[in-house]
Amino acid sequence: MAIVGAGPVGLALAIELGHRGIACLVVERNDRVGHAPRAKTTHARTREHLRRWGIADRLRAASPLGVDYPSTVLFVTRLGGYALARFENAFNCRPGRDPRYSEHAQWIPQYTLEEVLRAHVQTLPGVQVRFGTEFVACTQDDGEVRVQVRDVASGATETVACDYLLGADGARSAVREAIGARLSGQHGLSRNYNLVFRARGLAQAHRHEKAIMYWQVNPDFPGLIGPMDRDDIWFFMPTGVKSDVKLSERDGAALIRTATGIDHAYEVLSSDEWTASRLIADRYRDRRIFLAGDACHLHPPFGGYGMNMGIADSVDLGWKIAAVLQGWGGKALLDSYERERRPVHGWVMDEAVANHSVLANQLWQDGLEVPGAAGDALRETVGARIRELKQREFNTIGVVLGYRYEDSPVIVADGSEAPPNGSVYVPSARPGHVAPHAWLKSGVSLYDGFGPGFTLLTMSGAAAEDIETTQRDAGSAGLPLTVMSTDDAAIAELYQARYALIRPDQHVAWRGNAAPPRDVLERIAGRA
C-alpha cells in the first residue's frame, strides 16, 4: 500500500493498516513541522479511534494547554472589550466519563496530534514514512499500482509497486489530478486569514475568563482569537476579509493590536490567506486508487469537522483494504467506501456551511461598544441572538456520533426507523450507526471488549448453540470474530436486540434476535 500525504489522514490510514499487519509506504513532500495554523479540535469519535490504537492517553498527555483547560468559547467585542455570550464545554472537550462516548474531545493543535501519530507510526513494523519525497505520477492495471516518486533534495526518482494507492495529499491533491477526478460546488464563500503569533502575558492582559476561542465582534477585524500552544503562542483568524485588504506578517502586529484593543507586544510567526469553500470530488476512486480527506471534500472549518472527517475516511477504508489483502474481505467492501462516506460528507459539509453563514462579521451592531445602560441592553440582546444562532456549532456531538451509513452494500438493514439528525445525539444500534457506547459495571468501556475484526455482541438470553454456530460459520469463512457477552439490561435496552454484529470500525453491521445466518456474514464481509 502506498499513501501520498503524511498529515493526519495519511498517518491514520498507515496506523489502521499497520495494526492489521499490512505493509505500507507513506510519502510526504514537506517536513510537516512548525506552527502551521491548521485544525485545533480532535473530536470524540477521532479520539475513540486513538483509543483503539492505544494512543489516546499519549495525545491527552501532549496537550500544551493542559487537558483540564476549560473548553469555553466566549463572544466578545474585543479581547480587551465587552463580553457578549458564553458557551461551556464546547465540542465536548471536558475530561471525565460520559455514557455517550469512550473518549472526550480535545482542543489541541493539529501539529501536536501529528507528532503523536508519527511517533506511533514509527513503532509499527512494515510501515515506512519518507519525508522530502513527492508524488510524480502513477499507472495501474488489474494487479497493482506503480507509483513514481521523487526525492525533493536530490531529484532522484524511483517507481514503487503496490496493491493500492491513497491520495491523502490535501486540497491541491496531485493524486486527484492523476485520476481525473474534479471538485465541484461553491467556491469562495469567504476570504480569511490565519495568523499565529507570540504574545507574552496576553492571557493576563485581558479581563475575560480562560477560553479556547474568543470570537471578536467588532467593525475593524472581526474573527477568532485564542491560545494555541505553550510559550504564549496564540492564533488569530480575521474572517470575511474584503478583497482589497492584504495582510502580511509585517503588518500583522498592528492588525492584532487594533482587533483586540490591547496595546501589547505581538510577534507574528506565520500568516496565510485561505478561502472557505464547499467542494466535493465527482468520484473518490479509480480502481485501485482512492482519495480521502481534503483531497475529495472541502468545507469551512466551523464546527471543526474537516480533519476529523478525513481520519474517519481512512479508518473506513483502512480495515476494508486490510480485509481484502488478507483474503477474507470481498470487493464489495472497497465498493462501499464511497457509498458510505459521500452521504456523510454531504451532511457534515451542510453543517459547516450553515455555521459559516453566521460569522462575527454578521453579528456586529453599532452601539455594541458604547459604555453604560444603553450599551448593556444592546449587548444582552445581541448575546441572546448569538446563543440562539451558534449553539449548534459548539454542541457538535449529534453530528460527531450521530452519522450513519444508510445505503451501504455491506450493512444489513433491519427496517427500523432512524433517529433524527441533530445536535442532540440519540444512540441507536440500527445497522449503519456507530455502536452505542456504555460503561460496563467493571468500569471499562464496552468498546474495549470489541475485537480487531467483527464482534458478535450478545445479550442476556443468547443461546450457546447460536454463538457456537456463528463462531463456526465465521471460522469456515475465514472471518475474524470476537464474541463479547453481557447481561447488562441497560446495554440490552440500547441495542434492542439479542445479538449485534459490530464492524472493525465500531459501526453496527447487523442485529437480530436469532443467530446471524451465514449469508449475513458473507454480506458484511463484502462477499455476497
Coordinates of N, CA and C in Angstrom, one line a residue, residues 321-502:
I321 N -9.5 -2.4 3.1 CA -8.3 -2.8 2.3 C -7.6 -3.9 3.0
A322 N -7.4 -3.8 4.3 CA -6.7 -4.9 5.0 C -7.5 -6.2 4.9
A323 N -8.8 -6.2 5.0 CA -9.6 -7.4 4.8 C -9.5 -8.0 3.4
V324 N -9.4 -7.2 2.4 CA -9.3 -7.7 1.0 C -7.9 -8.3 0.9
L325 N -6.8 -7.6 1.4 CA -5.5 -8.1 1.2 C -5.2 -9.4 2.1
Q326 N -6.0 -9.5 3.2 CA -5.8 -10.7 4.0 C -6.7 -11.9 3.5
G327 N -7.5 -11.6 2.5 CA -8.3 -12.7 1.9 C -9.7 -13.0 2.4
W328 N -10.1 -12.3 3.5 CA -11.4 -12.6 4.0 C -12.5 -11.5 3.6
G329 N -12.0 -10.4 3.0 CA -12.9 -9.4 2.5 C -13.1 -9.4 1.0
G330 N -14.3 -9.2 0.6 CA -14.6 -9.2 -0.9 C -14.6 -7.8 -1.4
K331 N -14.8 -7.7 -2.8 CA -14.6 -6.4 -3.5 C -15.7 -5.5 -3.1
A332 N -16.9 -6.0 -2.6 CA -17.9 -5.0 -2.2 C -17.5 -4.2 -1.0
L333 N -16.5 -4.6 -0.3 CA -16.0 -3.7 0.8 C -15.4 -2.5 0.2
L334 N -14.6 -2.6 -0.8 CA -14.0 -1.4 -1.4 C -15.0 -0.6 -2.1
D335 N -16.0 -1.3 -2.7 CA -17.1 -0.5 -3.4 C -17.9 0.3 -2.4
S336 N -17.9 -0.2 -1.2 CA -18.7 0.5 -0.2 C -18.1 1.8 0.4
Y337 N -16.8 2.0 0.1 CA -16.1 3.2 0.7 C -16.8 4.5 0.3
E338 N -17.0 4.7 -1.0 CA -17.6 6.0 -1.4 C -19.1 6.0 -1.1
R339 N -19.8 4.8 -1.2 CA -21.2 4.7 -0.9 C -21.5 5.1 0.6
E340 N -20.6 4.7 1.5 CA -20.8 5.1 2.9 C -20.4 6.5 3.2
R341 N -19.2 6.9 2.7 CA -18.6 8.2 3.1 C -19.3 9.4 2.5
R342 N -19.6 9.3 1.2 CA -20.1 10.5 0.5 C -21.3 11.1 1.1
P343 N -22.4 10.4 1.5 CA -23.5 11.0 2.1 C -23.2 11.7 3.5
V344 N -22.3 11.0 4.2 CA -21.8 11.6 5.5 C -21.1 13.0 5.2
H345 N -20.3 13.0 4.2 CA -19.6 14.2 3.8 C -20.6 15.3 3.5
G346 N -21.6 15.0 2.7 CA -22.6 16.0 2.3 C -23.3 16.5 3.5
W347 N -23.7 15.7 4.4 CA -24.4 16.1 5.6 C -23.5 17.0 6.5
V348 N -22.3 16.6 6.7 CA -21.4 17.4 7.6 C -21.0 18.7 6.9
M349 N -20.8 18.7 5.6 CA -20.5 19.9 4.8 C -21.6 20.9 5.0
D350 N -22.9 20.4 4.9 CA -24.0 21.3 5.1 C -24.0 22.0 6.5
E351 N -23.6 21.2 7.5 CA -23.5 21.7 8.8 C -22.4 22.8 8.9
A352 N -21.3 22.6 8.3 CA -20.2 23.5 8.3 C -20.6 24.8 7.6
V353 N -21.3 24.7 6.5 CA -21.7 25.9 5.7 C -22.7 26.7 6.5
A354 N -23.6 26.0 7.2 CA -24.6 26.7 8.0 C -23.9 27.4 9.1
N355 N -22.9 26.8 9.7 CA -22.1 27.5 10.8 C -21.4 28.7 10.2
H356 N -20.9 28.6 9.0 CA -20.1 29.6 8.3 C -21.0 30.8 8.0
S357 N -22.3 30.6 7.8 CA -23.2 31.6 7.4 C -23.4 32.7 8.4
V358 N -23.1 32.4 9.7 CA -23.1 33.5 10.7 C -21.7 33.6 11.3
L359 N -21.0 34.5 10.9 CA -19.6 34.8 11.4 C -19.7 36.1 12.3
A360 N -18.6 36.4 12.9 CA -18.6 37.6 13.8 C -18.9 38.8 12.9
N361 N -18.6 38.7 11.6 CA -18.9 39.9 10.7 C -20.4 40.2 10.7
Q362 N -21.2 39.2 10.8 CA -22.7 39.4 10.7 C -23.3 39.8 12.0
L363 N -22.5 39.7 13.1 CA -23.1 39.9 14.4 C -22.9 41.3 15.0
W364 N -22.1 42.1 14.3 CA -21.8 43.4 14.8 C -23.0 44.3 14.6
Q365 N -23.3 45.2 15.6 CA -24.3 46.2 15.5 C -23.7 47.5 16.1
D366 N -23.9 48.6 15.5 CA -23.5 49.9 16.1 C -24.0 50.1 17.5
G367 N -23.1 50.5 18.4 CA -23.5 50.7 19.8 C -23.1 49.6 20.7
L368 N -22.5 48.5 20.1 CA -22.1 47.3 21.0 C -21.0 47.7 21.9
E369 N -20.2 48.7 21.5 CA -19.0 49.1 22.4 C -19.3 50.4 23.1
V370 N -20.5 50.8 23.2 CA -20.9 52.0 23.9 C -21.0 51.7 25.4
P371 N -20.4 52.3 26.3 CA -20.5 52.0 27.7 C -21.9 52.5 28.3
G372 N -22.2 51.9 29.4 CA -23.4 52.3 30.1 C -24.6 51.5 29.8
A373 N -25.8 51.9 30.3 CA -27.0 51.1 30.2 C -27.5 50.8 28.8
A374 N -27.4 51.8 27.9 CA -27.8 51.5 26.5 C -27.0 50.5 25.9
G375 N -25.7 50.5 26.1 CA -24.8 49.5 25.5 C -25.0 48.2 26.2
D376 N -25.2 48.2 27.5 CA -25.5 46.9 28.2 C -26.7 46.2 27.6
A377 N -27.8 47.0 27.4 CA -29.0 46.4 26.8 C -28.8 45.8 25.4
L378 N -28.1 46.5 24.6 CA -27.8 46.0 23.3 C -26.9 44.8 23.3
R379 N -26.0 44.8 24.2 CA -25.1 43.6 24.3 C -25.9 42.4 24.8
E380 N -26.8 42.6 25.7 CA -27.7 41.5 26.1 C -28.5 41.0 25.0
T381 N -29.1 41.8 24.2 CA -29.9 41.4 23.0 C -29.1 40.7 22.0
V382 N -27.9 41.2 21.7 CA -27.0 40.5 20.7 C -26.5 39.2 21.3
G383 N -26.2 39.2 22.6 CA -25.8 37.9 23.2 C -26.8 36.8 23.1
A384 N -28.1 37.2 23.3 CA -29.1 36.2 23.2 C -29.2 35.7 21.8
R385 N -29.0 36.5 20.8 CA -29.1 36.1 19.4 C -27.9 35.2 19.1
I386 N -26.7 35.5 19.6 CA -25.6 34.6 19.4 C -25.8 33.2 20.0
R387 N -26.4 33.2 21.3 CA -26.6 31.9 21.9 C -27.6 31.1 21.1
E388 N -28.6 31.7 20.5 CA -29.5 31.0 19.6 C -28.9 30.5 18.3
L389 N -28.1 31.4 17.7 CA -27.6 31.1 16.3 C -26.4 30.1 16.3
K390 N -25.6 30.2 17.4 CA -24.3 29.5 17.3 C -24.2 28.3 18.2
Q391 N -25.2 27.9 19.0 CA -25.1 26.8 19.9 C -24.8 25.5 19.2
R392 N -25.4 25.3 18.0 CA -25.2 24.0 17.4 C -23.7 23.9 16.9
E393 N -23.1 25.0 16.6 CA -21.7 24.9 16.2 C -20.7 24.4 17.2
F394 N -21.1 24.7 18.5 CA -20.2 24.2 19.6 C -20.7 23.0 20.3
N395 N -22.0 22.6 20.0 CA -22.5 21.4 20.6 C -22.7 20.4 19.4
T396 N -21.6 19.8 19.1 CA -21.4 19.0 17.8 C -21.7 17.5 18.0
I397 N -22.0 17.1 19.2 CA -22.0 15.6 19.4 C -23.0 14.9 18.6
G398 N -24.1 15.5 18.3 CA -25.1 14.9 17.4 C -24.6 14.6 16.0
V399 N -23.6 15.4 15.5 CA -23.0 15.1 14.2 C -21.8 14.2 14.4
V400 N -21.0 14.4 15.4 CA -19.8 13.6 15.6 C -20.1 12.1 15.8
L401 N -21.2 11.8 16.6 CA -21.5 10.4 16.8 C -22.8 10.0 16.1
G402 N -23.6 10.9 15.6 CA -24.9 10.5 15.0 C -24.9 10.2 13.5
Y403 N -23.7 10.3 12.9 CA -23.7 10.0 11.4 C -24.0 8.5 11.2
R404 N -24.5 8.1 10.1 CA -24.8 6.7 9.8 C -24.6 6.4 8.4
Y405 N -24.5 5.1 8.1 CA -24.3 4.6 6.7 C -25.7 4.0 6.3
E406 N -26.4 4.7 5.5 CA -27.8 4.3 5.1 C -27.9 3.4 3.9
D407 N -27.0 3.5 3.0 CA -27.1 2.8 1.7 C -25.8 2.1 1.4
S408 N -25.4 1.2 2.3 CA -24.2 0.5 2.1 C -24.4 -0.9 1.7
P409 N -23.7 -1.4 0.7 CA -23.9 -2.8 0.3 C -23.4 -3.8 1.4
V410 N -22.7 -3.3 2.4 CA -22.1 -4.3 3.4 C -22.8 -4.0 4.8
I411 N -23.9 -3.4 4.8 CA -24.7 -3.2 6.0 C -26.1 -3.9 5.8
V412 N -26.6 -4.7 6.7 CA -27.8 -5.4 6.6 C -28.9 -4.6 7.4
A413 N -29.7 -3.8 6.6 CA -30.8 -3.0 7.3 C -31.8 -3.9 7.9
D414 N -32.4 -3.4 9.0 CA -33.5 -4.1 9.6 C -34.8 -3.5 9.6
G415 N -34.9 -2.4 8.8 CA -36.2 -1.8 8.6 C -36.7 -0.9 9.7
S416 N -35.8 -0.7 10.7 CA -36.2 0.2 11.9 C -36.1 1.6 11.5
E417 N -36.8 2.5 12.2 CA -36.8 3.9 11.9 C -35.5 4.6 12.5
A418 N -35.0 5.5 11.7 CA -33.8 6.2 12.1 C -34.1 7.3 13.1
P419 N -33.2 7.5 14.1 CA -33.4 8.6 15.0 C -33.2 9.9 14.2
P420 N -33.6 11.0 14.7 CA -33.4 12.3 14.0 C -32.0 12.7 14.0
N421 N -31.6 13.4 12.9 CA -30.3 14.0 12.8 C -30.4 15.3 13.6
G422 N -29.4 15.7 14.3 CA -29.5 17.0 15.0 C -28.3 17.1 16.0
S423 N -28.4 18.2 16.7 CA -27.3 18.5 17.7 C -27.4 17.6 18.9
V424 N -28.6 17.1 19.2 CA -28.8 16.1 20.3 C -28.5 14.7 19.8
Y425 N -27.6 14.0 20.4 CA -27.2 12.7 20.0 C -28.2 11.7 20.6
V426 N -28.8 10.9 19.7 CA -29.7 9.8 20.2 C -29.0 8.5 19.8
P427 N -28.4 7.7 20.8 CA -27.7 6.5 20.5 C -28.7 5.5 19.8
S428 N -28.2 4.8 18.8 CA -29.0 3.8 18.1 C -28.1 2.7 17.6
A429 N -28.6 1.5 17.8 CA -27.9 0.3 17.3 C -28.5 -0.1 15.9
R430 N -29.3 0.7 15.3 CA -29.8 0.5 14.0 C -28.6 0.2 13.1
P431 N -28.6 -0.8 12.2 CA -27.5 -1.1 11.4 C -27.0 0.1 10.6
G432 N -25.7 0.4 10.6 CA -25.1 1.5 9.9 C -24.7 2.6 10.8
H433 N -25.2 2.6 12.1 CA -24.9 3.6 13.0 C -23.6 3.2 13.8
V434 N -23.0 4.2 14.4 CA -21.9 3.9 15.4 C -22.5 3.1 16.6
A435 N -21.9 2.0 16.9 CA -22.4 1.2 18.0 C -22.6 2.1 19.3
P436 N -23.8 2.0 19.9 CA -24.0 2.8 21.2 C -22.9 2.4 22.2
H437 N -22.4 3.4 22.9 CA -21.4 3.2 23.9 C -22.0 3.0 25.3
A438 N -21.3 2.3 26.1 CA -21.7 2.2 27.5 C -20.5 1.9 28.4
W439 N -20.5 2.3 29.6 CA -19.5 1.9 30.6 C -20.0 0.6 31.3
L440 N -19.2 -0.4 31.3 CA -19.5 -1.6 32.0 C -19.5 -1.5 33.5
K441 N -20.1 -2.4 34.1 CA -20.1 -2.4 35.6 C -18.7 -2.5 36.2
S442 N -17.8 -3.1 35.4 CA -16.4 -3.2 35.9 C -15.7 -1.9 35.8
G443 N -16.3 -0.9 35.1 CA -15.7 0.4 34.9 C -15.0 0.6 33.6
V444 N -14.9 -0.4 32.7 CA -14.2 -0.3 31.5 C -15.2 0.0 30.4
S445 N -14.8 0.5 29.2 CA -15.6 0.8 28.1 C -16.1 -0.4 27.4
L446 N -17.4 -0.4 27.0 CA -17.9 -1.5 26.2 C -17.0 -1.7 24.9
Y447 N -16.5 -0.6 24.4 CA -15.7 -0.7 23.2 C -14.4 -1.5 23.4
D448 N -13.9 -1.5 24.6 CA -12.7 -2.2 24.9 C -12.8 -3.7 24.7
G449 N -14.0 -4.2 24.7 CA -14.2 -5.6 24.5 C -14.4 -6.0 23.1
F450 N -14.5 -5.0 22.2 CA -14.6 -5.3 20.8 C -13.3 -5.8 20.2
G451 N -13.3 -6.7 19.3 CA -12.1 -7.2 18.7 C -11.6 -6.4 17.5
P452 N -10.5 -6.8 16.9 CA -10.0 -6.1 15.8 C -10.7 -6.4 14.5
G453 N -11.4 -7.5 14.5 CA -12.3 -7.9 13.3 C -13.7 -7.6 13.6
F454 N -14.6 -8.5 13.3 CA -16.0 -8.3 13.7 C -16.2 -8.8 15.1
T455 N -17.2 -8.2 15.8 CA -17.5 -8.6 17.1 C -19.0 -9.0 17.2
L456 N -19.3 -10.2 17.7 CA -20.6 -10.6 18.0 C -21.0 -10.2 19.4
L457 N -21.8 -9.2 19.6 CA -22.2 -8.7 20.9 C -23.5 -9.4 21.3
T458 N -23.5 -10.2 22.4 CA -24.7 -10.9 22.8 C -25.2 -10.4 24.1
M459 N -26.5 -10.5 24.3 CA -27.2 -10.0 25.5 C -27.7 -11.2 26.3
S460 N -28.2 -10.9 27.4 CA -28.8 -12.0 28.3 C -29.9 -12.7 27.5
G461 N -29.9 -14.0 27.5 CA -30.9 -14.8 26.8 C -30.3 -15.4 25.5
A462 N -29.1 -15.0 25.1 CA -28.5 -15.5 23.9 C -28.2 -17.0 24.1
A463 N -28.5 -17.8 23.1 CA -28.3 -19.3 23.2 C -26.9 -19.7 22.9
A464 N -26.3 -20.6 23.7 CA -24.9 -21.0 23.5 C -24.8 -21.6 22.1
E465 N -25.8 -22.4 21.6 CA -25.7 -23.0 20.3 C -25.7 -22.0 19.2
D466 N -26.4 -20.8 19.4 CA -26.4 -19.8 18.4 C -24.9 -19.2 18.3
I467 N -24.3 -19.0 19.5 CA -23.0 -18.4 19.5 C -22.0 -19.4 18.8
E468 N -22.1 -20.6 19.1 CA -21.2 -21.6 18.6 C -21.4 -21.7 17.1
T469 N -22.7 -21.7 16.6 CA -22.9 -21.7 15.2 C -22.3 -20.5 14.4
T470 N -22.4 -19.3 15.0 CA -21.8 -18.1 14.4 C -20.3 -18.2 14.4
Q471 N -19.7 -18.7 15.5 CA -18.3 -18.9 15.5 C -17.8 -19.9 14.5
R472 N -18.6 -21.0 14.3 CA -18.2 -22.0 13.3 C -18.3 -21.4 11.9
D473 N -19.4 -20.7 11.6 CA -19.6 -20.1 10.3 C -18.5 -19.1 10.0
A474 N -18.2 -18.3 10.9 CA -17.2 -17.3 10.7 C -15.8 -18.0 10.5
G475 N -15.5 -19.0 11.3 CA -14.3 -19.7 11.1 C -14.1 -20.3 9.8
S476 N -15.2 -21.0 9.3 CA -15.1 -21.6 8.0 C -15.0 -20.6 6.9
A477 N -15.5 -19.4 7.1 CA -15.5 -18.3 6.1 C -14.2 -17.5 6.2
G478 N -13.4 -17.8 7.2 CA -12.1 -17.1 7.4 C -12.3 -15.7 8.0
L479 N -13.5 -15.4 8.6 CA -13.7 -14.1 9.1 C -13.2 -14.0 10.6
P480 N -12.5 -12.9 10.9 CA -12.1 -12.7 12.3 C -13.3 -12.3 13.1
L481 N -13.5 -13.1 14.2 CA -14.7 -12.8 15.0 C -14.4 -12.9 16.5
T482 N -14.8 -11.9 17.2 CA -14.7 -11.9 18.7 C -16.1 -12.0 19.2
V483 N -16.3 -12.8 20.3 CA -17.6 -12.8 20.9 C -17.5 -12.1 22.3
M484 N -18.4 -11.2 22.5 CA -18.5 -10.4 23.7 C -19.9 -10.5 24.3
S485 N -20.0 -11.0 25.5 CA -21.3 -11.3 26.1 C -21.5 -10.4 27.3
T486 N -22.7 -9.9 27.4 CA -23.1 -9.0 28.6 C -24.5 -9.3 29.0
D487 N -24.7 -9.2 30.3 CA -26.0 -9.4 30.9 C -26.6 -8.1 31.4
D488 N -25.9 -7.0 31.0 CA -26.3 -5.7 31.5 C -27.6 -5.2 30.8
A489 N -28.7 -5.1 31.6 CA -30.0 -4.7 31.0 C -30.0 -3.4 30.3
A490 N -29.1 -2.4 30.8 CA -29.1 -1.1 30.1 C -28.5 -1.2 28.7
I491 N -27.5 -2.1 28.5 CA -26.9 -2.3 27.2 C -27.9 -3.0 26.3
A492 N -28.6 -3.9 26.8 CA -29.7 -4.6 26.0 C -30.7 -3.6 25.6
E493 N -31.0 -2.6 26.4 CA -32.0 -1.6 26.1 C -31.5 -0.7 25.0
L494 N -30.2 -0.4 25.0 CA -29.5 0.4 23.9 C -29.6 -0.3 22.6
Y495 N -29.3 -1.6 22.6 CA -29.2 -2.3 21.3 C -30.5 -2.9 20.8
Q496 N -31.5 -3.1 21.6 CA -32.8 -3.5 21.2 C -32.8 -4.8 20.4
A497 N -31.9 -5.7 20.7 CA -31.8 -7.0 20.0 C -30.9 -7.9 20.9
R498 N -31.0 -9.2 20.7 CA -30.3 -10.1 21.5 C -28.8 -10.3 20.9
Y499 N -28.7 -10.0 19.6 CA -27.4 -10.2 19.0 C -27.1 -8.9 18.1
A500 N -25.8 -8.5 18.1 CA -25.4 -7.5 17.2 C -24.0 -7.8 16.6
L501 N -23.8 -7.6 15.3 CA -22.5 -7.7 14.8 C -21.9 -6.4 14.6
I502 N -20.8 -6.1 15.2 CA -20.1 -4.9 15.2 C -18.9 -5.0 14.2

